[in-house]
PDB file of C-alpha atoms (C1' of nucleotides) in Angstrom:
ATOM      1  CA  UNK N   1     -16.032 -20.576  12.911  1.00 43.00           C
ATOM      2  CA  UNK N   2     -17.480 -17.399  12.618  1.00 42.00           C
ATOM      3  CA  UNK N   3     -15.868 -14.346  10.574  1.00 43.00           C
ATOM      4  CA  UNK N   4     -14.095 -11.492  11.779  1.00 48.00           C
ATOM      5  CA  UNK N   5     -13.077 -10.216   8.542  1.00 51.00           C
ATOM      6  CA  UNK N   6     -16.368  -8.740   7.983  1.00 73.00           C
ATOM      7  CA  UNK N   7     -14.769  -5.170   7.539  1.00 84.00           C
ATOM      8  CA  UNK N   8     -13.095  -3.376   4.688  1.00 93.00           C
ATOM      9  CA  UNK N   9     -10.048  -2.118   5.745  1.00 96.00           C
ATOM     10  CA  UNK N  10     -10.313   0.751   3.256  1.00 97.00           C
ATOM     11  CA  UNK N  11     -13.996   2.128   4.511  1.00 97.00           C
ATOM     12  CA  UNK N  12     -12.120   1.593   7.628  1.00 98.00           C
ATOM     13  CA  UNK N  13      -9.303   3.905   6.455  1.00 98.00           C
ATOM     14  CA  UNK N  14     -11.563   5.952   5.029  1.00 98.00           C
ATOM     15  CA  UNK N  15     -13.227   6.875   7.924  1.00 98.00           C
ATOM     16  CA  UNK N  16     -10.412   7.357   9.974  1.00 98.00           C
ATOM     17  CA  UNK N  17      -9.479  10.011   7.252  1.00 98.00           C
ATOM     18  CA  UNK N  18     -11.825  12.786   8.066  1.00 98.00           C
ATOM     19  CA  UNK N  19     -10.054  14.945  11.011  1.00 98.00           C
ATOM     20  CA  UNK N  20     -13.472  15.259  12.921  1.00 98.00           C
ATOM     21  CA  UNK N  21     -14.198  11.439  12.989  1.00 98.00           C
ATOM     22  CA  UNK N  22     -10.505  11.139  13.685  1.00 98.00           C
ATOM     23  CA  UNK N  23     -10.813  13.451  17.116  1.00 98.00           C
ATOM     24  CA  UNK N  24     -14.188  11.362  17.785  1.00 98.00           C
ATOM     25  CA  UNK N  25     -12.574   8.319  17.661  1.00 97.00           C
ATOM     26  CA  UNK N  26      -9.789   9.206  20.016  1.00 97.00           C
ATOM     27  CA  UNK N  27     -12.311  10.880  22.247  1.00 97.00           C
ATOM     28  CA  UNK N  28     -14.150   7.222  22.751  1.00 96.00           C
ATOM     29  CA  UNK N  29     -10.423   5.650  22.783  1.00 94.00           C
ATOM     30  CA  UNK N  30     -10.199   7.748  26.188  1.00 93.00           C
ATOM     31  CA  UNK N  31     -13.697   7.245  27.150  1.00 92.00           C
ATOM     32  CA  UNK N  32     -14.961   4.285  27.244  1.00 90.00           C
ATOM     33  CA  UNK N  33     -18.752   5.284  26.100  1.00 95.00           C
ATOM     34  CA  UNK N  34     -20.174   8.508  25.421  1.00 97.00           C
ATOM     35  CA  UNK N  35     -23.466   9.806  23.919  1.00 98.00           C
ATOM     36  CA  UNK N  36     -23.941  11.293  20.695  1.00 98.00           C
ATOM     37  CA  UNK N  37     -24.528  14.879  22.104  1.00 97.00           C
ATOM     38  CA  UNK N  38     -21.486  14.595  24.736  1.00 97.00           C
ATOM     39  CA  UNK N  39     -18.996  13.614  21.714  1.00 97.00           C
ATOM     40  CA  UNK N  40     -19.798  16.239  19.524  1.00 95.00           C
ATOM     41  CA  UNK N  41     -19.183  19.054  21.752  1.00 95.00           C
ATOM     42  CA  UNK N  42     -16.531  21.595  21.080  1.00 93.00           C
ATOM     43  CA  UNK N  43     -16.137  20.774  17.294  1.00 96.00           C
ATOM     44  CA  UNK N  44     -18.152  24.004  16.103  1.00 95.00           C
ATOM     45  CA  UNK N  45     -20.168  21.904  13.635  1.00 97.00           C
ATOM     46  CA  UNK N  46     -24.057  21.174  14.393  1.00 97.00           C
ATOM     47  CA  UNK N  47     -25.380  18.327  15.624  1.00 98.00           C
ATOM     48  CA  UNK N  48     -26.857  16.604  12.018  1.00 98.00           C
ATOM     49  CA  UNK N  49     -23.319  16.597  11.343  1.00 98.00           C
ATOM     50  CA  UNK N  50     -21.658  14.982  14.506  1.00 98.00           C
ATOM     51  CA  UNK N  51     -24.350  12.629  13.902  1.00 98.00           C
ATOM     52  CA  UNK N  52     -23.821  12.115  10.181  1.00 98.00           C
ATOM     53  CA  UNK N  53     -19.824  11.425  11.192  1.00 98.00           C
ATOM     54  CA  UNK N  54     -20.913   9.036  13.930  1.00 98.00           C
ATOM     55  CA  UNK N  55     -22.970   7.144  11.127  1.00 98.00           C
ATOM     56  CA  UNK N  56     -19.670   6.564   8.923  1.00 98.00           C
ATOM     57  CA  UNK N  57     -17.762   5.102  11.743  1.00 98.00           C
ATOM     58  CA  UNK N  58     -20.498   2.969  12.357  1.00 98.00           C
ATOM     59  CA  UNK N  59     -20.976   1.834   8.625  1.00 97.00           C
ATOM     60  CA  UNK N  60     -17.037   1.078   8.710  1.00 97.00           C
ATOM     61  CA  UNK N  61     -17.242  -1.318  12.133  1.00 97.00           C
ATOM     62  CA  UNK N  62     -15.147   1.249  14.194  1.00 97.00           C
ATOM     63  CA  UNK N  63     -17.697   1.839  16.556  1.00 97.00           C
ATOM     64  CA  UNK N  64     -20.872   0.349  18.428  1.00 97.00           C
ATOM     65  CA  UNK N  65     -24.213   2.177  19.263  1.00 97.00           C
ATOM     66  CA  UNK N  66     -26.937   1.470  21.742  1.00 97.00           C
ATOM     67  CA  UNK N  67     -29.577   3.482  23.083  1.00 96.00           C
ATOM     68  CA  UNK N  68     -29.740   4.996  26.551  1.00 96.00           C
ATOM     69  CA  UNK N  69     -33.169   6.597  27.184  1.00 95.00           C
ATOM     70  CA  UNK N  70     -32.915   9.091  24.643  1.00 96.00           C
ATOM     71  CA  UNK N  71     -29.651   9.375  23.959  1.00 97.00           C
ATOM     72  CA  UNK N  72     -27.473   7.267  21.725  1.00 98.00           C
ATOM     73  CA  UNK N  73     -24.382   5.770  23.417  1.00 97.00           C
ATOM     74  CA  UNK N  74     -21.002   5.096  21.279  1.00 98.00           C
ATOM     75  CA  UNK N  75     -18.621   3.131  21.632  1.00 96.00           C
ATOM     76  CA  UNK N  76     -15.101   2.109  20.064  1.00 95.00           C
ATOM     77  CA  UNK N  77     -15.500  -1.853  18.540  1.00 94.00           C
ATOM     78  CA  UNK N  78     -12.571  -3.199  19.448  1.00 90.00           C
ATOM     79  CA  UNK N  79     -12.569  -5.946  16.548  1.00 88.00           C
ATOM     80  CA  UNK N  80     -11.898  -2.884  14.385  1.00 91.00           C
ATOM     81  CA  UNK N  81      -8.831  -1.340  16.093  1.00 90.00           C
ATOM     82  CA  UNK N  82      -7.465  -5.212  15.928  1.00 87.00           C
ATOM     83  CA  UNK N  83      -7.568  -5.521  12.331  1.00 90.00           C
ATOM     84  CA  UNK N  84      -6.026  -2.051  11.806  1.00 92.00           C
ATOM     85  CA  UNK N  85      -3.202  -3.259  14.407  1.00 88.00           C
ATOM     86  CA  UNK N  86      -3.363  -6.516  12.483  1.00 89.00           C
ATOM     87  CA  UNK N  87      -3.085  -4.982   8.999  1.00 92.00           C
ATOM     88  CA  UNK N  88       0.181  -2.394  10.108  1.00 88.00           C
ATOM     89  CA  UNK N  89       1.981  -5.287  11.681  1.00 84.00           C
ATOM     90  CA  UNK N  90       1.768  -7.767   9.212  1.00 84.00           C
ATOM     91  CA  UNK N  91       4.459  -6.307   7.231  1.00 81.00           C
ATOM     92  CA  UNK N  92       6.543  -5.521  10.092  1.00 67.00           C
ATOM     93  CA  UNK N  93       9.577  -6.443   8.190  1.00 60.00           C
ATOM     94  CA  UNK N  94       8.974  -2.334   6.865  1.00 58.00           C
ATOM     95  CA  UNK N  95       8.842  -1.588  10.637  1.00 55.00           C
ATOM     96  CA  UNK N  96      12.970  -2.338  10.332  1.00 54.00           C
ATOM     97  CA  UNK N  97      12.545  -3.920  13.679  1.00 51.00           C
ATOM     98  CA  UNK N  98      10.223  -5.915  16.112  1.00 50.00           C
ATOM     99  CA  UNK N  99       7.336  -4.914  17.906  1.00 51.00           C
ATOM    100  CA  UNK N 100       9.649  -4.548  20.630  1.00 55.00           C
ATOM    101  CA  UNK N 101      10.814  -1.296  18.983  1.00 53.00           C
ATOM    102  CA  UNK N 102       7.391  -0.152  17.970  1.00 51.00           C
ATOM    103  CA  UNK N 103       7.009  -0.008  21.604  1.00 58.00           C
ATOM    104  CA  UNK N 104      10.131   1.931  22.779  1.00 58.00           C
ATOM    105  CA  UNK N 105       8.529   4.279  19.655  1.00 52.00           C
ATOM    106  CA  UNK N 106       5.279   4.731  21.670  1.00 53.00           C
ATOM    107  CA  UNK N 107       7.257   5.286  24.955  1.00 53.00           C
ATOM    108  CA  UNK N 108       8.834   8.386  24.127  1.00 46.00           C
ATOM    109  CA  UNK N 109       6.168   9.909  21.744  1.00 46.00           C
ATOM    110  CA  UNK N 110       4.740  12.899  22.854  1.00 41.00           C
ATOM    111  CA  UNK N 111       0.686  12.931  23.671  1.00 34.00           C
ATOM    112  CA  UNK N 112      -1.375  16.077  22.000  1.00 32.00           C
ATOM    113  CA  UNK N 113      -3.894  16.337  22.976  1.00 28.00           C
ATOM    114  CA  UNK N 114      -4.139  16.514  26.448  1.00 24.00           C
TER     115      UNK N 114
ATOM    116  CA  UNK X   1      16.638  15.715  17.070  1.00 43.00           C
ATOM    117  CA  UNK X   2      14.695  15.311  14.091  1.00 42.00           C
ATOM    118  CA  UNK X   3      10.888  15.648  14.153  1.00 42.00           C
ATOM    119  CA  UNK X   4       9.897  12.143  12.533  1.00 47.00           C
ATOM    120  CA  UNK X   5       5.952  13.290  13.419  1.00 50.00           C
ATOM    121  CA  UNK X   6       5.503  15.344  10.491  1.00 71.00           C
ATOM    122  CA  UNK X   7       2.964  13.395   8.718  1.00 83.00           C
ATOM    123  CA  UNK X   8      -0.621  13.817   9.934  1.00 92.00           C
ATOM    124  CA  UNK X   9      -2.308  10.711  11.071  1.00 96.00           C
ATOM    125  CA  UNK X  10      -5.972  11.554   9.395  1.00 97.00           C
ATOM    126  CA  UNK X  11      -4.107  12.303   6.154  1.00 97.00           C
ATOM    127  CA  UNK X  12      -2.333   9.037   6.014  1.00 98.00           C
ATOM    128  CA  UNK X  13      -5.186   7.270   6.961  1.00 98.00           C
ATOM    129  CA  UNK X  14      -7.292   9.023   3.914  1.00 98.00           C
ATOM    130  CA  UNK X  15      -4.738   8.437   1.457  1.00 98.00           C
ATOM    131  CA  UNK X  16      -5.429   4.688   2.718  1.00 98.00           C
ATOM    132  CA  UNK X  17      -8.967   4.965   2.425  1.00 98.00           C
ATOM    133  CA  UNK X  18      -9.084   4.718  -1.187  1.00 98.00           C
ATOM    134  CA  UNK X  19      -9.351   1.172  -2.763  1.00 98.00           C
ATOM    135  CA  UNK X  20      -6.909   2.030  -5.515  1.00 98.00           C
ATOM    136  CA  UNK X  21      -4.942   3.248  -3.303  1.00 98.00           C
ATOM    137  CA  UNK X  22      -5.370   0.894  -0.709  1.00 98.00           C
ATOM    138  CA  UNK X  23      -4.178  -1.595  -3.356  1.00 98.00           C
ATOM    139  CA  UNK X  24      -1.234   0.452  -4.187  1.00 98.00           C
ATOM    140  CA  UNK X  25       0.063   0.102  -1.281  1.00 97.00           C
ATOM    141  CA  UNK X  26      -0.085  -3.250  -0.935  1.00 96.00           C
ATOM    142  CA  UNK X  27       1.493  -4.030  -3.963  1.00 96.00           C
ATOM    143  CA  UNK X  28       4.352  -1.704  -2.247  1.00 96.00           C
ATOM    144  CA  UNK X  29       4.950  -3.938   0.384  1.00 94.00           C
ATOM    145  CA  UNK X  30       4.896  -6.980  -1.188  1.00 92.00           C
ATOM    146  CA  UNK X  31       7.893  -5.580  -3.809  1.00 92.00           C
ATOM    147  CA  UNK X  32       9.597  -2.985  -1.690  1.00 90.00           C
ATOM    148  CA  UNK X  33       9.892  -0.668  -4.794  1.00 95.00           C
ATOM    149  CA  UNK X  34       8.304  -0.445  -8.339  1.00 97.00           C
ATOM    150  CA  UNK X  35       8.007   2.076 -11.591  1.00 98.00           C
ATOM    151  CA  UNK X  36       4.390   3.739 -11.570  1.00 98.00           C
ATOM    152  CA  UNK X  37       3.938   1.834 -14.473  1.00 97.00           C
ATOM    153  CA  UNK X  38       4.112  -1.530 -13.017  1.00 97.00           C
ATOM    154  CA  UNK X  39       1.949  -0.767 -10.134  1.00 97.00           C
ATOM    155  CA  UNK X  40      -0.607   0.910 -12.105  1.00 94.00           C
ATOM    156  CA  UNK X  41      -1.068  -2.798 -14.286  1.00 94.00           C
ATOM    157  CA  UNK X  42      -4.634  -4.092 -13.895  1.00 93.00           C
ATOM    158  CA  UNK X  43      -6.486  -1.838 -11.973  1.00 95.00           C
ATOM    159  CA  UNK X  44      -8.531  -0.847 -15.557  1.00 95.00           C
ATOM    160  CA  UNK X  45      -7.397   2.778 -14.686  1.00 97.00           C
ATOM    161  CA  UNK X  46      -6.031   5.304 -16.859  1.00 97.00           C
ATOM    162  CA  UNK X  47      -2.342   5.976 -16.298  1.00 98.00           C
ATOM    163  CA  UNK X  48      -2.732   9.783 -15.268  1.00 98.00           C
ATOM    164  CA  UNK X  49      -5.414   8.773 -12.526  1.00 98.00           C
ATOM    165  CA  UNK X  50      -2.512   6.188 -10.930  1.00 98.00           C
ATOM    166  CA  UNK X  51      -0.111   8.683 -11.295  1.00 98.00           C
ATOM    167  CA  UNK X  52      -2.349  11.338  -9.076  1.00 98.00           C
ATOM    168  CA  UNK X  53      -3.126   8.378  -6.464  1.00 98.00           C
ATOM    169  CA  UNK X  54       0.451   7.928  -6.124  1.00 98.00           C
ATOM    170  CA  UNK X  55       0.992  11.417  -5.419  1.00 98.00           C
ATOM    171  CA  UNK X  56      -1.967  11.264  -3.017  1.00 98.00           C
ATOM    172  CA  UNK X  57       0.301   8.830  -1.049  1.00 98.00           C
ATOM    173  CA  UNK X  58       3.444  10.727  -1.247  1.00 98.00           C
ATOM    174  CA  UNK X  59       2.130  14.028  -0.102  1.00 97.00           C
ATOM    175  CA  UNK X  60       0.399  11.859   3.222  1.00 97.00           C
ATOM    176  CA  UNK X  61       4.216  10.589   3.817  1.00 96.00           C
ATOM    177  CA  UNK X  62       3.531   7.213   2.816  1.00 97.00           C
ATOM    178  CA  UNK X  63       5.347   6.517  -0.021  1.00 97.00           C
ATOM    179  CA  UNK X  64       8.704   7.614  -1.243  1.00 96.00           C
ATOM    180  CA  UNK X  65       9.757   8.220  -4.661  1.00 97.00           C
ATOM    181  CA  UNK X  66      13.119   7.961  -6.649  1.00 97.00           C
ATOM    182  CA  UNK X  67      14.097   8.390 -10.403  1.00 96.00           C
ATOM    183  CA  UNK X  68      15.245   5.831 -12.635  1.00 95.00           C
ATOM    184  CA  UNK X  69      15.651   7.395 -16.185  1.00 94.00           C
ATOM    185  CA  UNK X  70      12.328   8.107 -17.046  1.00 95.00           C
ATOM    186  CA  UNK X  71      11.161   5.772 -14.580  1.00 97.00           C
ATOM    187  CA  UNK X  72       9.655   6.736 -11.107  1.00 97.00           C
ATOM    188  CA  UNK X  73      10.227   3.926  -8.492  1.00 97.00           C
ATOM    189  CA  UNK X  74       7.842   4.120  -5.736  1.00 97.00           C
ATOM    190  CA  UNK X  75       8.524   2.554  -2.274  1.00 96.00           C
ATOM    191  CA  UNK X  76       6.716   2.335   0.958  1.00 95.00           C
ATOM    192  CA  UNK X  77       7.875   5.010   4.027  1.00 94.00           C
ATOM    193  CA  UNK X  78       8.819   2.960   7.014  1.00 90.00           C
ATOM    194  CA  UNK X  79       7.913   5.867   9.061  1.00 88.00           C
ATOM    195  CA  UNK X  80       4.390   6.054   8.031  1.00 91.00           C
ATOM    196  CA  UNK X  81       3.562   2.363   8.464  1.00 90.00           C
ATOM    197  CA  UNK X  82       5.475   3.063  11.919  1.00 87.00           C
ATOM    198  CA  UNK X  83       3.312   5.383  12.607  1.00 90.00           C
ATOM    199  CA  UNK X  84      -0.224   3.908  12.122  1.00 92.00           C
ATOM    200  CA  UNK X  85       1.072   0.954  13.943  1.00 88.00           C
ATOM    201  CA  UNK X  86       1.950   2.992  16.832  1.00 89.00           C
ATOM    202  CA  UNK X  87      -0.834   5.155  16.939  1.00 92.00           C
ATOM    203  CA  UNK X  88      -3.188   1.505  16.908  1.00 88.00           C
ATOM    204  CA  UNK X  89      -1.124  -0.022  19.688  1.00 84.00           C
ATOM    205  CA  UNK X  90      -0.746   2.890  21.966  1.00 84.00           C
ATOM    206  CA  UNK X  91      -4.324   2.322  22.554  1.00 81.00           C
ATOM    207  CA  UNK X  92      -4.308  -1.610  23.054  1.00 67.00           C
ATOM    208  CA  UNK X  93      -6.248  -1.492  26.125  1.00 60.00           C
ATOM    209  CA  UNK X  94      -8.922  -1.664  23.681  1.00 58.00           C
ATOM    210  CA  UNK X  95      -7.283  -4.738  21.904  1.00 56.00           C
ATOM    211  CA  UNK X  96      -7.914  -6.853  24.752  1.00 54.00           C
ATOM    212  CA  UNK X  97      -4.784  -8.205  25.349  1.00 50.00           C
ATOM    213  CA  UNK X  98      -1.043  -7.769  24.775  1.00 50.00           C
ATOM    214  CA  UNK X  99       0.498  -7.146  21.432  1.00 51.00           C
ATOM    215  CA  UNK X 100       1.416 -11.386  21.789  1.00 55.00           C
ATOM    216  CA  UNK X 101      -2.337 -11.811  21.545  1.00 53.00           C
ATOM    217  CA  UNK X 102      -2.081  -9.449  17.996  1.00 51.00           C
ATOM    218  CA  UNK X 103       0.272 -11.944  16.938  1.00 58.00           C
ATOM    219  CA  UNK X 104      -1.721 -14.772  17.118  1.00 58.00           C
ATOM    220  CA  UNK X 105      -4.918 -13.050  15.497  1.00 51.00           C
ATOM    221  CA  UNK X 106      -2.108 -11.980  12.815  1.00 52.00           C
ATOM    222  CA  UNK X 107      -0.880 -15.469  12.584  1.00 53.00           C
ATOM    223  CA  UNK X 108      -4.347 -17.412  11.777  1.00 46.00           C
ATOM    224  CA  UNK X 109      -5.757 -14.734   9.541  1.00 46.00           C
ATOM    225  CA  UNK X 110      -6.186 -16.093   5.791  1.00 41.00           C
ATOM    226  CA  UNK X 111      -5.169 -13.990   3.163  1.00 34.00           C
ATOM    227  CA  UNK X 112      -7.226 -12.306   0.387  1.00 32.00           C
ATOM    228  CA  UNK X 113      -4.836 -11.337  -2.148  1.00 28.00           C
ATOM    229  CA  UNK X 114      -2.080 -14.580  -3.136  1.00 24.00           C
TER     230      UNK X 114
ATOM    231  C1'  DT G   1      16.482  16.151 -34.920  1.00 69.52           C
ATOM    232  C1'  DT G   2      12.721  12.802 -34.701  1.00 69.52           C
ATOM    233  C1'  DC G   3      10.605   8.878 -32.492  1.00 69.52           C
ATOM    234  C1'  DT G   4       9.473   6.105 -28.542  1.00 69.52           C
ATOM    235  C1'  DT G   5       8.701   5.227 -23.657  1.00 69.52           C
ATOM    236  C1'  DA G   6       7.390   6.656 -18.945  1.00 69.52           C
ATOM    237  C1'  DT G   7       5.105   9.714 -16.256  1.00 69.52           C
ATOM    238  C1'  DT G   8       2.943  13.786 -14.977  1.00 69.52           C
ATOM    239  C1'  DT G   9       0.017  18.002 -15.635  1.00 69.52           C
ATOM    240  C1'  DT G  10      -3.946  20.464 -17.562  1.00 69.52           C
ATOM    241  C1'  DC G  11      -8.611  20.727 -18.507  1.00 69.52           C
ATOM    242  C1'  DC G  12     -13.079  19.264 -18.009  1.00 69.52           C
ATOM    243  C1'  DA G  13     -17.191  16.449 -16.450  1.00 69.52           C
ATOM    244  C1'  DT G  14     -19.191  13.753 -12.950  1.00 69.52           C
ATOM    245  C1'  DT G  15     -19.680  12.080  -8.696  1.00 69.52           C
ATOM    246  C1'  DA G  16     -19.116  12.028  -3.667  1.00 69.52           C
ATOM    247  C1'  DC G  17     -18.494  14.521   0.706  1.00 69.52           C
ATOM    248  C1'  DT G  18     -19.438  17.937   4.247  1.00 69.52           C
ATOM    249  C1'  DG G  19     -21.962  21.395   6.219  1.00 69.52           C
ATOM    250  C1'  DT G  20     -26.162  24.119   7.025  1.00 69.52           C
ATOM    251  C1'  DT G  21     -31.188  24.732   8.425  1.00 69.52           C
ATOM    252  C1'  DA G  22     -35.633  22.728   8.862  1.00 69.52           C
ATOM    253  C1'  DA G  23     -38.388  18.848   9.681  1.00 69.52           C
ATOM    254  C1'  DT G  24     -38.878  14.337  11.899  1.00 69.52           C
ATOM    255  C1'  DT G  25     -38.575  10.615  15.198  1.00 69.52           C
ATOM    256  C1'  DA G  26     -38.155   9.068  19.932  1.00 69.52           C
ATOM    257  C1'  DA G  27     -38.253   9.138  24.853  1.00 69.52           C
ATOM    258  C1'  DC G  28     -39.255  11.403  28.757  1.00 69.52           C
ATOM    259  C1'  DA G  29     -41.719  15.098  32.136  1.00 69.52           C
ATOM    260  C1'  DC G  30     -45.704  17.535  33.145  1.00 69.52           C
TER     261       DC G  30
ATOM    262  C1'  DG W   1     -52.439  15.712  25.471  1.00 69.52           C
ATOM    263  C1'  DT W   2     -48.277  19.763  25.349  1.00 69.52           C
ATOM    264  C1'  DG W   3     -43.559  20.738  25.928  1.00 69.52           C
ATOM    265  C1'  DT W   4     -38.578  19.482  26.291  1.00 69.52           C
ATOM    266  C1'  DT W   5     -34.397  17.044  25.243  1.00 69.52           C
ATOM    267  C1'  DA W   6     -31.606  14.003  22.171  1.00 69.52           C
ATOM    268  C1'  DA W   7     -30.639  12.487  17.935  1.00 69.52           C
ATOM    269  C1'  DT W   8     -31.478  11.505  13.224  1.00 69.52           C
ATOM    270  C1'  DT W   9     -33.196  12.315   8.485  1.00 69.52           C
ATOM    271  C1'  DA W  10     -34.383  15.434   4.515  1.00 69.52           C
ATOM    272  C1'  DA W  11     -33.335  18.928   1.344  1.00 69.52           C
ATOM    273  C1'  DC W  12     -30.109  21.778  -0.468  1.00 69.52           C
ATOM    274  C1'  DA W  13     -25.582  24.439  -1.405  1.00 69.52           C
ATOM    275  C1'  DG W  14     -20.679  24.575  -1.801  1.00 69.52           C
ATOM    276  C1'  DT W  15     -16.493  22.083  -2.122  1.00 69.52           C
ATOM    277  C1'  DA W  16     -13.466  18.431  -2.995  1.00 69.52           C
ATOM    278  C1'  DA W  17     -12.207  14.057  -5.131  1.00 69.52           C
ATOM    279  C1'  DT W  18     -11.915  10.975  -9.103  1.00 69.52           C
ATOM    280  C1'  DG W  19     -11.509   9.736 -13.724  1.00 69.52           C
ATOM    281  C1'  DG W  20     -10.682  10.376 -18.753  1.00 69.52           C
ATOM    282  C1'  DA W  21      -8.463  12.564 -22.930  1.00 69.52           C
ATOM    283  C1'  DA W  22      -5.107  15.415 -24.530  1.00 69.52           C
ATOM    284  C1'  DA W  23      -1.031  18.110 -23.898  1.00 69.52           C
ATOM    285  C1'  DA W  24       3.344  18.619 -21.678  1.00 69.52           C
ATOM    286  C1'  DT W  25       7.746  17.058 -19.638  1.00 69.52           C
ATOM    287  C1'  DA W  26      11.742  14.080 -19.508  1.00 69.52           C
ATOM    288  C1'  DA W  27      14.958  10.522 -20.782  1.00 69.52           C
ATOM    289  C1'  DG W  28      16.766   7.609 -24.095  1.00 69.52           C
ATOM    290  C1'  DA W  29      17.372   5.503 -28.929  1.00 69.52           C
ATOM    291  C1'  DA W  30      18.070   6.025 -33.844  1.00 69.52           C
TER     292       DA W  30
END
DNA sequence: TTCTTATTTTCCATTACTGTTAATTAACAC
DNA sequence: GTGTTAATTAACAGTAATGGAAAATAAGAA
């Protein structure tokens, strides 16, 4: 039986924390796969940096990278997002309800960012 | 209507991003409210150092925080763990499956910490 | 008032993080 | 080979985070 506990939920956390790799990571929730160069756009910070923020997600599991030609393509690791679901609804009994309502909370939320 | 989106998701997720913290927390939702003292036992870290963690949580939103003569009793904000969990589940197409599938990873998943 | 307990705030040192520019690696086009 | 594009690594500066010791605040007991 292989293990999927292989991350830290704080590095995890802790990457999530930084507002740029926050906006990455919900850029490759939308898109499916994008290249270094194509995520980084529109942040105002240089490139080494994008990349240096792309490194910490992929130290803390939350995304893959392969290479395309030159480029370097990213993607969201899905075992990652599990474990944070995972984590948040195993104490649900804080949620004061059932996933159920977690979902009616996600209905009416309002999206912004797009 | 009351704005319950006043906490900013990269802030809670930094103030979870710190081991101690981390820790804190967890501790949080296993008692659902304790003295900074008590939480602060056995982490072989100076009382002022968990007091300024705590406050690290409470200014992200995810802890609350009461008197009780000189005590302070800490306890977890629903709204923040409601939060994370809906910001991980509003993107479950990445999960692979249906929040019932979440369950069942939740249900066979040892713990670390009893 | 003085003493004790519980917690926070202040001050200071050390470490870690983030960003920049410049240099480097890598893959492709010519 | 030279040149171009894509991305990372190196070197460095500025800022923020973390921790400790000591002082300060607050509540309660004697």
């Amino acid at each position: 039986m292989e293990n999927k506990n292989t991350l830290r939920l704080p590095d995890v956390f802790a990457a999530l924390g930084d507002p740029v790799r926050f906006a990455l990571v919900e850029r490759l929730l939308a898109e499916p796969e994008m290249a270094a160069g194509d995520l980084g756009a529109g942040f105002g910070i240089s490139a080494p940096a994008i990349s240096r923020h792309l490194a910490v997600l992929h130290r803390a599991g939350l995304v893959t990278r392969r290479a395309d030609r030159q480029r370097r393509l990213y993607a969201i690791a899905p075992e990652a997002m599990r474990q944070v679901a995972a984590w948040t609804l195993s104490h649900r009994e804080f949620l004061q309800g059932s996933v159920a309502r977690l979902d009616a909370l996600m209905a009416h939320e309002e999206r912004d960012d797009d």
